[in-house]
Coordinates of C-alpha atoms and ligand atoms in Angstrom, one line a residue:
Chain A
M1 CA -78.4 10.8 48.7
P2 CA -78.9 8.1 51.3
G3 CA -77.5 9.1 54.6
S4 CA -76.2 12.6 55.4
R5 CA -73.4 11.9 57.9
G6 CA -70.7 11.7 55.5
F7 CA -69.1 13.8 52.7
D8 CA -71.4 16.7 51.7
V9 CA -72.6 15.9 48.2
K10 CA -74.8 18.2 46.1
R11 CA -77.5 16.6 44.2
Y12 CA -77.1 16.5 40.4
S13 CA -80.3 17.8 38.6
V14 CA -81.5 19.7 35.7
F15 CA -81.5 22.8 38.0
A16 CA -77.9 22.2 38.9
I17 CA -76.9 22.1 35.3
A18 CA -78.8 25.3 34.6
R19 CA -77.1 26.9 37.8
E20 CA -73.7 25.9 36.6
A21 CA -74.3 27.0 33.0
L22 CA -75.0 30.6 34.4
R23 CA -71.6 30.5 36.3
W24 CA -69.2 29.1 33.7
H25 CA -69.4 25.6 35.5
R26 CA -67.1 26.7 38.2
G27 CA -69.3 25.4 41.0
W28 CA -69.0 21.6 40.2
E29 CA -67.5 19.9 43.3
R30 CA -65.6 16.6 44.0
A31 CA -67.9 13.7 43.9
W32 CA -66.4 11.8 46.8
A33 CA -64.0 12.6 49.5
T34 CA -60.2 11.6 49.5
P35 CA -59.6 11.1 53.3
E36 CA -56.8 9.7 55.2
P37 CA -57.2 6.0 56.2
K38 CA -58.4 5.5 59.9
P39 CA -56.5 2.8 61.9
E40 CA -59.6 0.6 62.0
Y41 CA -63.0 0.1 60.2
D42 CA -65.9 -2.4 60.9
V43 CA -65.7 -3.6 57.3
V44 CA -62.9 -3.2 54.7
I45 CA -63.5 -4.1 51.1
V46 CA -60.6 -4.7 49.0
G47 CA -61.1 -3.7 45.3
G48 CA -62.7 -0.5 44.1
G49 CA -64.2 -1.8 41.0
G50 CA -68.0 -1.9 40.6
H51 CA -68.4 -5.2 42.7
G52 CA -66.5 -3.8 45.6
L53 CA -68.2 -0.3 45.5
A54 CA -71.6 -2.0 45.3
T55 CA -70.9 -4.2 48.2
A56 CA -70.0 -1.1 50.3
Y57 CA -73.0 0.8 49.1
Y58 CA -75.6 -2.1 50.0
L59 CA -73.8 -2.6 53.3
G60 CA -74.9 0.9 54.1
K61 CA -78.1 1.3 52.3
N62 CA -79.5 -2.2 53.2
H63 CA -77.8 -3.1 56.5
G64 CA -76.9 0.3 58.0
I65 CA -73.2 -0.5 58.2
T66 CA -71.3 2.7 57.3
N67 CA -67.9 2.4 59.0
V68 CA -66.5 1.0 55.9
A69 CA -63.4 1.4 53.6
V70 CA -62.9 0.5 50.0
V71 CA -59.3 0.0 49.5
E72 CA -58.2 0.3 45.9
K73 CA -54.6 0.0 44.6
G74 CA -55.0 2.3 41.5
W75 CA -58.0 4.4 40.6
L76 CA -61.7 3.6 40.8
G77 CA -62.7 1.3 38.0
G78 CA -59.3 1.0 36.7
G79 CA -59.8 -2.7 36.5
N80 CA -62.2 -4.6 34.5
T81 CA -65.1 -2.3 35.4
G82 CA -63.5 0.4 33.4
R83 CA -62.4 -1.9 30.6
N84 CA -65.5 -3.9 29.7
T85 CA -68.0 -3.7 26.8
T86 CA -71.0 -3.2 29.3
I87 CA -73.5 -5.6 28.1
I88 CA -76.3 -6.2 30.5
R89 CA -78.6 -9.2 30.1
S90 CA -80.0 -11.9 32.3
N91 CA -80.8 -14.8 30.0
Y92 CA -78.9 -17.4 31.6
L93 CA -79.9 -20.9 31.8
Q94 CA -79.5 -22.1 35.4
D95 CA -81.8 -20.9 38.2
P96 CA -79.1 -19.2 40.5
S97 CA -77.6 -17.4 37.7
A98 CA -81.1 -16.2 36.3
A99 CA -81.8 -14.9 39.9
I100 CA -78.9 -12.9 40.6
Y101 CA -78.4 -11.5 37.0
E102 CA -82.0 -10.6 36.7
K103 CA -81.8 -9.0 40.2
A104 CA -79.0 -7.0 38.9
R105 CA -80.7 -6.0 35.6
S106 CA -83.6 -4.7 37.4
L107 CA -81.4 -2.7 39.8
Y108 CA -79.9 -1.1 36.8
E109 CA -83.2 0.2 35.6
T110 CA -83.6 2.5 38.6
M111 CA -79.7 2.9 39.3
S112 CA -79.5 6.5 38.0
Q113 CA -82.3 7.5 40.2
D114 CA -81.1 5.6 43.3
L115 CA -77.6 6.9 43.0
N116 CA -78.4 10.3 41.6
M117 CA -76.0 9.8 38.9
N118 CA -76.7 9.2 35.2
V119 CA -75.3 5.8 34.4
M120 CA -76.9 5.8 31.0
F121 CA -78.5 2.4 31.3
S122 CA -79.8 1.9 27.8
P123 CA -82.1 -1.2 27.5
R124 CA -81.7 -1.3 23.8
G125 CA -82.2 -5.1 23.6
V126 CA -79.7 -8.0 23.4
M127 CA -79.8 -10.9 20.8
M128 CA -77.7 -13.9 20.9
L129 CA -77.5 -15.3 17.4
A130 CA -78.0 -19.0 16.7
Q131 CA -75.9 -19.9 13.9
T132 CA -76.0 -23.7 14.2
E133 CA -78.9 -26.2 14.8
H134 CA -77.2 -27.0 18.2
E135 CA -77.5 -23.4 19.2
V136 CA -81.0 -23.2 18.1
R137 CA -81.8 -26.0 20.4
G138 CA -79.8 -24.5 23.1
Y139 CA -81.5 -21.1 23.1
K140 CA -84.9 -22.6 22.8
R141 CA -84.1 -24.4 25.9
T142 CA -83.0 -21.2 27.6
E143 CA -86.1 -19.5 26.5
M144 CA -88.1 -22.1 28.2
A145 CA -85.9 -22.0 31.4
N146 CA -86.3 -18.1 31.3
A147 CA -89.9 -18.4 31.1
L148 CA -90.1 -20.5 34.4
Q149 CA -87.6 -18.2 36.0
G150 CA -89.8 -15.0 35.2
V151 CA -87.2 -13.6 32.9
K152 CA -88.6 -12.3 29.6
T153 CA -86.9 -13.6 26.6
E154 CA -88.1 -14.9 23.2
F155 CA -86.6 -16.9 20.5
I156 CA -87.0 -15.0 17.4
G157 CA -86.6 -16.2 13.6
P158 CA -84.1 -14.8 11.1
E159 CA -86.4 -12.3 9.5
R160 CA -87.2 -10.7 12.9
V161 CA -83.4 -10.6 13.5
K162 CA -82.9 -8.8 10.2
E163 CA -85.6 -6.5 11.0
L164 CA -84.2 -5.5 14.5
C165 CA -80.6 -5.3 13.1
P166 CA -80.6 -4.5 9.3
I167 CA -76.8 -4.6 9.0
I168 CA -76.6 -8.4 9.7
H169 CA -75.9 -10.6 6.8
I170 CA -78.3 -13.4 7.5
E171 CA -77.2 -15.8 4.7
G172 CA -73.4 -16.0 6.0
P173 CA -71.5 -18.5 3.9
R174 CA -70.2 -20.5 7.0
Y175 CA -72.7 -19.8 9.6
P176 CA -76.0 -18.5 8.6
V177 CA -78.4 -16.7 11.1
L178 CA -81.1 -19.4 12.1
G179 CA -82.6 -17.4 14.8
A180 CA -81.9 -15.6 18.1
L181 CA -82.5 -15.2 21.8
W182 CA -83.9 -11.9 22.3
Q183 CA -84.1 -10.1 25.5
A184 CA -85.7 -6.8 24.9
R185 CA -84.9 -5.4 28.3
G186 CA -81.1 -6.2 28.1
G187 CA -78.8 -3.5 26.9
T188 CA -75.8 -1.4 27.9
A189 CA -74.6 1.3 30.6
R190 CA -71.8 3.6 31.1
H191 CA -69.2 1.7 33.0
D192 CA -67.1 4.6 34.7
A193 CA -70.5 6.2 35.9
V194 CA -71.4 2.9 37.6
A195 CA -68.2 3.1 39.6
W196 CA -68.4 6.8 40.3
G197 CA -72.1 6.7 41.2
Y198 CA -71.5 4.1 43.9
A199 CA -68.3 5.8 45.1
R200 CA -70.2 9.0 45.5
A201 CA -73.3 7.4 47.4
C202 CA -70.7 5.6 49.6
S203 CA -68.8 8.8 50.4
A204 CA -71.9 10.6 51.3
M205 CA -72.7 7.8 53.8
G206 CA -69.5 8.6 55.5
M207 CA -67.5 5.6 54.1
H208 CA -63.8 6.0 53.1
I209 CA -62.8 5.5 49.4
L210 CA -59.1 5.0 49.6
Q211 CA -57.5 5.1 46.1
N212 CA -53.8 4.4 45.3
T213 CA -53.8 2.2 48.4
E214 CA -52.4 -1.4 47.6
V215 CA -53.0 -4.2 49.9
T216 CA -50.0 -6.2 50.4
G217 CA -50.8 -8.5 53.3
I218 CA -53.6 -9.9 55.3
T219 CA -53.1 -10.5 59.1
R220 CA -55.0 -13.0 61.1
D221 CA -55.0 -14.7 64.7
A222 CA -56.6 -17.9 65.9
S223 CA -60.1 -16.3 65.9
G224 CA -60.0 -15.0 62.1
V225 CA -58.8 -11.9 60.3
T226 CA -57.4 -9.0 62.2
G227 CA -56.6 -6.6 59.4
I228 CA -54.6 -5.7 56.3
E229 CA -51.2 -4.3 55.4
T230 CA -51.4 -1.6 52.8
S231 CA -48.9 0.7 51.1
R232 CA -50.2 3.4 53.4
G233 CA -49.9 1.4 56.6
R234 CA -51.7 -1.1 58.6
I235 CA -55.6 -1.0 58.8
A236 CA -57.4 -3.2 61.4
T237 CA -60.7 -4.9 60.6
R238 CA -62.7 -8.0 61.8
K239 CA -64.6 -8.2 58.5
L240 CA -62.8 -8.3 55.2
G241 CA -64.2 -8.5 51.7
L242 CA -61.9 -9.6 48.8
V243 CA -63.5 -8.1 45.5
V244 CA -60.5 -7.9 43.3
A245 CA -61.4 -10.0 40.1
G246 CA -58.1 -11.3 38.4
H247 CA -56.0 -10.7 41.6
S248 CA -58.2 -12.9 43.8
G249 CA -55.8 -15.7 43.8
Q250 CA -53.1 -13.2 45.1
L251 CA -55.3 -11.9 47.9
A252 CA -56.3 -15.5 48.9
E253 CA -52.9 -16.5 49.1
M254 CA -51.9 -13.6 51.5
A255 CA -54.8 -14.9 53.7
G256 CA -53.4 -18.6 53.4
F257 CA -56.0 -20.3 51.1
R258 CA -56.4 -21.3 47.5
L259 CA -59.3 -20.5 45.0
P260 CA -60.5 -22.3 42.0
I261 CA -59.6 -19.4 39.7
E262 CA -57.3 -18.7 36.8
S263 CA -56.6 -15.3 35.5
L264 CA -56.8 -14.8 31.8
A265 CA -56.7 -11.8 29.4
L266 CA -59.8 -10.8 27.7
Q267 CA -59.7 -8.2 25.1
A268 CA -62.0 -5.5 23.4
L269 CA -61.7 -3.0 20.7
V270 CA -63.5 0.1 19.2
S271 CA -63.7 1.3 15.6
E272 CA -63.8 4.8 14.4
P273 CA -66.9 6.6 15.2
I274 CA -69.6 6.3 12.4
K275 CA -73.2 7.3 12.0
P276 CA -75.8 5.2 14.0
C277 CA -76.4 1.9 12.2
M278 CA -77.4 -0.6 15.0
D279 CA -79.4 0.1 18.1
V280 CA -79.3 -3.3 19.6
V281 CA -76.4 -5.5 21.0
V282 CA -75.5 -8.5 19.1
M283 CA -73.7 -11.7 20.3
A284 CA -72.6 -14.3 18.1
N285 CA -71.3 -17.1 20.2
T286 CA -70.5 -19.6 17.5
V287 CA -68.0 -17.5 15.8
H288 CA -66.8 -15.7 19.0
G289 CA -67.6 -12.2 18.5
Y290 CA -70.0 -9.6 19.8
M291 CA -70.8 -6.0 19.1
S292 CA -72.7 -2.8 20.0
Q293 CA -72.7 0.8 18.9
S294 CA -71.6 3.4 21.6
D295 CA -73.4 6.8 21.8
K296 CA -70.3 8.3 20.3
G297 CA -70.8 5.9 17.3
E298 CA -67.9 3.8 17.7
M299 CA -68.5 0.0 17.1
V300 CA -67.6 -1.9 20.5
I301 CA -66.3 -5.2 19.7
G302 CA -65.3 -8.3 21.9
G303 CA -64.6 -11.8 21.6
G304 CA -63.3 -14.8 23.6
T305 CA -60.5 -14.9 26.2
D306 CA -57.0 -15.7 25.3
G307 CA -56.0 -19.3 26.6
F308 CA -53.1 -18.7 28.9
N309 CA -52.6 -17.4 32.5
N310 CA -51.9 -13.7 32.1
F311 CA -51.6 -10.6 34.4
T312 CA -50.3 -8.0 31.8
Q313 CA -53.7 -6.5 30.7
R314 CA -52.4 -7.2 27.1
G315 CA -53.7 -9.9 25.0
S316 CA -52.5 -11.7 21.7
F317 CA -53.1 -10.0 18.4
H318 CA -54.4 -13.4 16.8
H319 CA -57.4 -13.2 19.1
I320 CA -58.4 -9.6 17.8
E321 CA -57.9 -11.1 14.4
E322 CA -60.2 -14.1 15.0
T323 CA -62.9 -11.8 16.4
V324 CA -62.8 -9.3 13.7
R325 CA -62.8 -12.1 11.0
A326 CA -65.8 -13.6 12.5
L327 CA -67.8 -10.4 12.8
I328 CA -67.0 -9.3 9.2
E329 CA -68.8 -12.4 8.0
T330 CA -71.9 -11.6 9.9
F331 CA -71.6 -7.9 9.5
P332 CA -69.8 -7.3 6.1
M333 CA -70.1 -3.5 6.3
L334 CA -67.5 -3.7 9.1
S335 CA -64.8 -4.6 6.6
R336 CA -63.9 -1.0 5.8
L337 CA -63.9 0.3 9.2
K338 CA -60.6 1.5 10.9
M339 CA -60.2 0.1 14.5
L340 CA -59.1 2.9 16.9
R341 CA -58.2 1.3 20.2
Q342 CA -57.8 -2.1 21.6
W343 CA -57.2 -3.0 25.3
G344 CA -57.3 -6.0 27.6
G345 CA -58.4 -6.8 31.3
I346 CA -57.6 -9.7 33.4
V347 CA -60.5 -11.9 34.1
D348 CA -61.0 -14.3 36.9
M349 CA -62.2 -17.6 35.5
T350 CA -63.6 -20.3 37.8
G351 CA -63.8 -24.2 37.1
D352 CA -67.6 -24.0 36.3
R353 CA -67.3 -20.4 34.7
S354 CA -69.8 -19.1 37.4
P355 CA -68.9 -16.6 40.1
I356 CA -68.1 -17.3 43.7
I357 CA -69.8 -15.1 46.6
S358 CA -68.7 -17.0 49.8
T359 CA -67.4 -17.2 53.3
T360 CA -63.6 -18.7 53.1
P361 CA -61.6 -20.9 55.3
V362 CA -60.7 -17.8 57.3
P363 CA -63.4 -16.4 59.7
G364 CA -64.2 -12.9 58.8
I365 CA -62.9 -13.0 55.3
F366 CA -65.4 -13.2 52.4
V367 CA -64.9 -13.3 48.7
D368 CA -66.9 -12.1 45.8
C369 CA -65.0 -13.0 42.5
G370 CA -65.0 -15.3 39.5
W371 CA -67.2 -13.1 37.4
G372 CA -64.9 -13.6 34.8
T373 CA -65.8 -12.2 31.3
G374 CA -69.3 -11.3 32.3
G375 CA -69.6 -9.5 35.6
F376 CA -70.4 -5.9 34.6
K377 CA -74.1 -6.8 34.2
A378 CA -74.0 -8.3 37.7
I379 CA -72.6 -5.4 39.6
P380 CA -75.7 -4.3 41.6
G381 CA -76.9 -7.9 42.3
S382 CA -73.5 -9.0 43.3
G383 CA -73.2 -6.0 45.6
W384 CA -76.6 -6.7 47.1
A385 CA -75.6 -10.4 47.8
M386 CA -72.3 -9.8 49.0
A387 CA -73.5 -7.1 51.5
E388 CA -75.9 -9.5 52.8
L389 CA -73.3 -12.1 53.2
M390 CA -71.0 -9.8 54.8
A391 CA -73.6 -8.2 57.2
K392 CA -75.1 -11.5 58.4
G393 CA -72.2 -13.9 58.1
Q394 CA -74.5 -16.2 56.1
P395 CA -75.4 -16.1 52.4
G396 CA -79.0 -15.1 51.6
P397 CA -81.0 -16.5 48.7
L398 CA -79.1 -14.7 46.0
A399 CA -75.7 -15.9 47.1
E400 CA -76.5 -19.4 48.3
A401 CA -75.7 -21.4 45.5
F402 CA -72.4 -19.6 44.8
G403 CA -70.5 -20.8 47.7
L404 CA -66.9 -22.3 47.4
S405 CA -68.1 -25.6 48.8
R406 CA -69.8 -26.4 45.5
F407 CA -66.5 -27.3 43.9
R408 CA -66.0 -30.0 46.5
E409 CA -69.4 -31.1 46.4
G410 CA -69.9 -31.2 42.7
R411 CA -72.9 -28.7 42.7
F412 CA -71.6 -26.9 39.6
I413 CA -73.5 -24.0 38.0
D414 CA -72.7 -24.8 34.6
E415 CA -73.4 -21.9 32.2
S416 CA -71.3 -22.8 29.4
V417 CA -74.6 -23.3 27.3
A418 CA -75.6 -19.8 27.8
A419 CA -72.3 -17.9 27.4
G420 CA -69.9 -19.7 25.0
V421 CA -68.2 -16.3 24.5
A422 CA -67.2 -13.3 26.6
H423 CA -69.9 -10.8 27.3
Chain B
M1 CA -46.4 -12.7 20.3
L2 CA -45.5 -15.6 22.5
M3 CA -43.0 -17.8 21.2
L4 CA -42.1 -21.4 22.7
T5 CA -39.7 -24.0 21.4
C6 CA -41.1 -27.4 21.2
P7 CA -38.8 -29.7 23.0
Y8 CA -39.6 -32.6 20.5
C9 CA -39.3 -31.1 17.0
G10 CA -37.1 -28.1 18.2
I11 CA -39.2 -25.6 16.4
K12 CA -39.5 -22.2 17.7
A13 CA -43.4 -22.0 17.3
D14 CA -45.6 -18.9 17.7
E15 CA -48.7 -18.9 19.7
T16 CA -50.9 -19.6 16.8
E17 CA -49.4 -23.1 16.4
L18 CA -50.0 -23.9 20.1
T19 CA -52.7 -24.7 22.5
P20 CA -52.3 -23.9 26.3
G21 CA -53.4 -26.7 28.8
G22 CA -53.1 -24.8 32.0
E23 CA -50.9 -25.4 35.2
A24 CA -48.3 -28.3 35.0
H25 CA -47.2 -30.9 37.5
L26 CA -50.7 -31.4 38.9
T27 CA -51.0 -34.6 41.0
R28 CA -53.7 -36.7 39.7
F29 CA -56.2 -38.0 42.3
G30 CA -58.5 -40.6 41.4
P31 CA -61.6 -42.5 42.9
E32 CA -60.0 -43.5 46.1
A33 CA -58.8 -39.9 47.0
S34 CA -60.4 -37.5 49.6
D35 CA -62.9 -35.0 48.5
E36 CA -60.3 -32.3 49.3
D37 CA -57.6 -33.9 47.1
F38 CA -59.9 -34.6 44.4
E39 CA -61.3 -30.8 44.4
S40 CA -57.8 -29.5 44.5
Y41 CA -56.7 -31.6 41.5
L42 CA -59.8 -30.5 39.5
F43 CA -60.1 -26.9 40.3
Q44 CA -57.6 -25.3 42.6
R45 CA -54.8 -23.6 40.9
K46 CA -51.6 -21.6 41.8
N47 CA -52.4 -19.0 39.3
P48 CA -49.3 -17.0 40.2
K49 CA -48.4 -13.6 39.2
G50 CA -44.9 -14.6 38.2
V51 CA -43.2 -17.7 37.6
H52 CA -45.7 -20.3 36.2
F53 CA -45.2 -23.9 35.1
E54 CA -47.6 -24.9 32.4
R55 CA -48.7 -27.4 29.8
W56 CA -48.8 -26.7 26.1
R57 CA -49.5 -28.7 23.1
H58 CA -47.8 -28.2 19.8
A59 CA -51.1 -28.5 18.1
Y60 CA -50.3 -27.4 14.5
G61 CA -46.9 -29.2 14.6
C62 CA -46.0 -32.3 16.1
G63 CA -49.1 -32.6 18.1
K64 CA -47.4 -33.3 21.3
W65 CA -47.7 -32.0 24.7
F66 CA -44.9 -30.3 26.3
L67 CA -44.1 -28.2 29.5
A68 CA -43.0 -24.5 29.7
A69 CA -41.8 -22.1 32.4
R70 CA -43.2 -18.6 31.9
D71 CA -43.7 -15.4 33.8
T72 CA -47.3 -14.4 33.7
A73 CA -46.6 -10.8 34.8
T74 CA -44.0 -10.1 32.1
L75 CA -44.8 -12.9 29.5
E76 CA -41.0 -13.8 29.6
V77 CA -40.5 -17.4 28.8
F78 CA -37.7 -19.2 30.6
G79 CA -37.7 -22.5 28.9
T80 CA -39.5 -25.6 27.7
Y81 CA -39.1 -29.4 28.6
P82 CA -40.8 -32.6 27.7
A83 CA -44.1 -33.5 29.2
Q84 CA -42.8 -36.7 30.9
S85 CA -40.8 -34.7 33.5
K86 CA -42.0 -35.1 37.0
A87 CA -40.4 -31.9 37.9
P88 CA -38.8 -29.0 36.2
P89 CA -35.2 -29.6 35.1
K90 CA -32.5 -28.4 37.6
R91 CA -30.9 -26.2 34.9
L92 CA -34.3 -24.4 34.3
L93 CA -34.8 -23.7 37.9
T94 CA -31.2 -22.3 38.4
A95 CA -31.8 -20.1 35.5
I96 CA -35.1 -18.9 36.8
R97 CA -33.5 -18.1 40.4
R98 CA -30.8 -16.2 38.6
K99 CA -33.3 -13.9 37.0
R100 CA -35.9 -13.8 39.9
P101 CA -33.8 -13.9 43.1
G102 CA -36.7 -13.5 45.5
W103 CA -38.6 -16.4 43.8
E104 CA -40.1 -19.0 46.2
G105 CA -39.7 -22.1 44.1
W106 CA -42.2 -24.2 42.1
E107 CA -43.9 -26.4 44.8
Ligands
LIG501 C1 -62.5 -6.6 27.6 C2 -63.6 -7.0 28.7 C3 -64.9 -6.9 28.2 C4 -65.9 -7.3 29.2 N1 -67.2 -7.2 28.5 C5 -68.2 -7.4 29.6 C6 -69.6 -7.2 29.2 O1 -69.9 -6.7 28.1 N2 -70.6 -7.3 30.0 C7 -70.3 -7.8 31.2 O2 -71.3 -8.0 32.1 N3 -69.1 -8.0 31.8 C8 -68.0 -7.8 30.8 N4 -66.7 -8.1 31.4 C9 -66.4 -8.6 32.6 C10 -66.6 -7.4 33.7 O3 -65.8 -6.3 33.3 C11 -66.0 -7.8 34.9 O4 -66.7 -9.1 35.4 C12 -66.3 -6.8 36.2 O5 -66.0 -5.6 35.7 C13 -65.6 -7.2 37.5 O6 -65.8 -6.1 38.4 P1 -64.9 -6.3 39.6 O7 -65.3 -5.1 40.6 O8 -65.0 -7.7 40.2 O9 -63.5 -6.2 39.3 P2 -62.5 -4.9 38.8 O10 -63.2 -3.9 38.2 O11 -61.3 -5.5 38.2 O12 -61.9 -4.5 40.3 C14 -61.1 -5.1 41.1 C15 -60.1 -4.0 41.6 O13 -59.3 -4.6 42.5 C16 -58.2 -3.8 42.6 N5 -57.1 -4.6 43.2 C17 -56.5 -5.7 42.8 N6 -55.4 -6.0 43.6 C18 -55.5 -5.2 44.6 C19 -54.7 -5.0 45.8 N7 -53.6 -5.8 46.1 N8 -54.9 -4.0 46.7 C20 -56.1 -3.1 46.3 N9 -56.7 -3.2 45.2 C21 -56.5 -4.2 44.4 C22 -57.8 -3.6 41.0 O14 -57.0 -2.4 41.0 C23 -59.1 -3.4 40.5 O15 -59.6 -1.9 40.5 C24 -65.6 -7.5 30.5 C25 -64.3 -7.8 31.0 C26 -63.3 -7.5 30.0 C27 -61.8 -7.4 30.5
LIG502 ZN1 -43.4 -30.1 18.1

C-alpha cells in the first residue's frame, strides 16, 4: 500500500486467502478506518463516489497531500458509482475526451495491482453497433479520430459482429446491423470494488473517510472558502473539491454560484442469471439500449435518460419498456427472460454533455462533475486530473479543456456523436 | 407515472403523451447581450431539488407548449398553466407556499 502512516491495512494476496481459509476466515479486518472528523484538513473532498475517492487517492499518491477528508452523506459508492452498468471504453470523438478516457482506461488495466484490491477489470471488448447509414459514417469518422489519438479501435462489418456476439440478430426488421465500432480493450469492472479499493488505499495513507456525514453549508470569506458545515459539525479547510454528481447544483448553490447542470434519472435493470451467452459489451445507440452479461450470469441492461429534472433515484417505467423493446429486436433470445431488478441514479448532465473539471468563482473551491451517464469509465483519469488541479491550483493537460469557462467562450466538447445513449 | 393536465385541452395526460422542455421562465438574451447573460440563458440552470417550474409539450395531444410546477424531490405536481404566462399564477404560488412553508420562491 502506498504510505504507511495511516490505518494499518493488511495486504490481500493468495497467501492471505490460504491463511484465512485455515482459520475459518476470522482474521479479515476492516478495509478502512472510521475516524471522528478533525476540526481542519488541508483538503476536503465532498462526495464519496469513485471520482471523489480517486481524487483523494491521487492527491496522496501523485502530490504527497494526505491531510485529506472525503465527506460522504451516505455510504461509499451509494450514488451513481454503485448504480452503474460499468462499461469502460475510450472511443470518443474529440481529442480532450479521448485523452482523459484513455488515461482512465489504461489506469483500469493496472488498478487491481495498484490498489491491491481486485476490481475485476475485464477487457472483454466493447462494440457500438451501427444500425443506420448515418451511424456507419459517424463511427468510421470516430475510428479515424481514434487512430490519430492513439486509441485502438476498428470499424468491423456485420459478419464480424455476428462472430463476436452470436446472439445478435443482424437482419433486424427496423434496424439491421450494418457494422460496429469495436474497441477490443474496453470492457467492464466491479463498481463497488473500485470505490472500496480507493477508500482503503486512502485510509492507508492516513486520509479520513467520513461516511454518513452530509454537507449542509459552505462558508467563505473575502479570500475564498473557509470550510463546510456538516451533519457532524463544522470542518475548516482552504481547499474544497465538490465531486457530488447529481447534487453538484445544490453544493454550488451553498457556495454561491451556479453550474450549467441539470439532474436527470438514468435507469438500468438486470435479468435473471443465465448461462454464459455473450462475452462482449454491446451498445446500440440508435435504438437506445446496451447490454453485457455479468459474472453471475445476469444480463445487465441500460438505455437513455428520462427527460425531466428528477432527484428521486426512480425513473419512469416507459423508458424501461422502450429499452427492452429495442433490445429484443436486436437480441430476440431476450424475449423470454425475466427481469429481476431495476433501479435509477441521478446523473449530472451539462450543456454539451461533457464533464467539468474546473476552478470556480470562489477561490479554493474546485468542481469535478458533469460525468452524466458515462463517468464510471473515467474514474481514475478524472481523479488524476482533479488531484492535479487541486494540488497546483491550475489544470494540467488532462483537465485543461474541461473548464467552466468553455460555456461562456463557446469552446464546447461536443460528444453527442460518440454517445447518443447512456453508457 | 407522472400525470399533467394540459391547460389547453384539459386532458389529464400521462407522461408518454408529453415531452419535457426544461426550465421555464428563462429570460431570452440575444445578439446584443453580454457573454455572461448569453451563457446563463443558454446553459445555467436552477436545477432545484424541490419546487421546479418547467416547460412541457402536449406532444401526442394538442401539440402545444405549457408550463408546470412540480417537485423534483417527490414528483408531486402542483399545477399547470399556459406557456404565455410571464410568471407563475398567484394562485399556484399560494398553493405551493401552503404545502412547502420554507420555500424561497420562484425567482
Ligand atoms: C443507471 C446508470 C448506468 C450507468 N452506466 C454507466 C456505464 O456503463 N459506464 C460508465 O462509464 N458510466 C455509467 N454511469 C455513470 C456513472 O455511474 C457516473 O458518471 C459516475 O459513477 C459518477 O461518479 P461520481 O463519483 O461523480 O458520483 P457518485 O458516485 O454519484 O458520488 C457522488 C456522491 O456524493 C454524495 N453527496 C451528494 N450530496 C452530498 C452532500 N451534500 N454531502 C455529502 N455527500 C454528498 C452522494 O451521496 C454520492 O455518494 C451510469 C449511471 C447510472 C445512474
Ligand atoms: Zn393539450
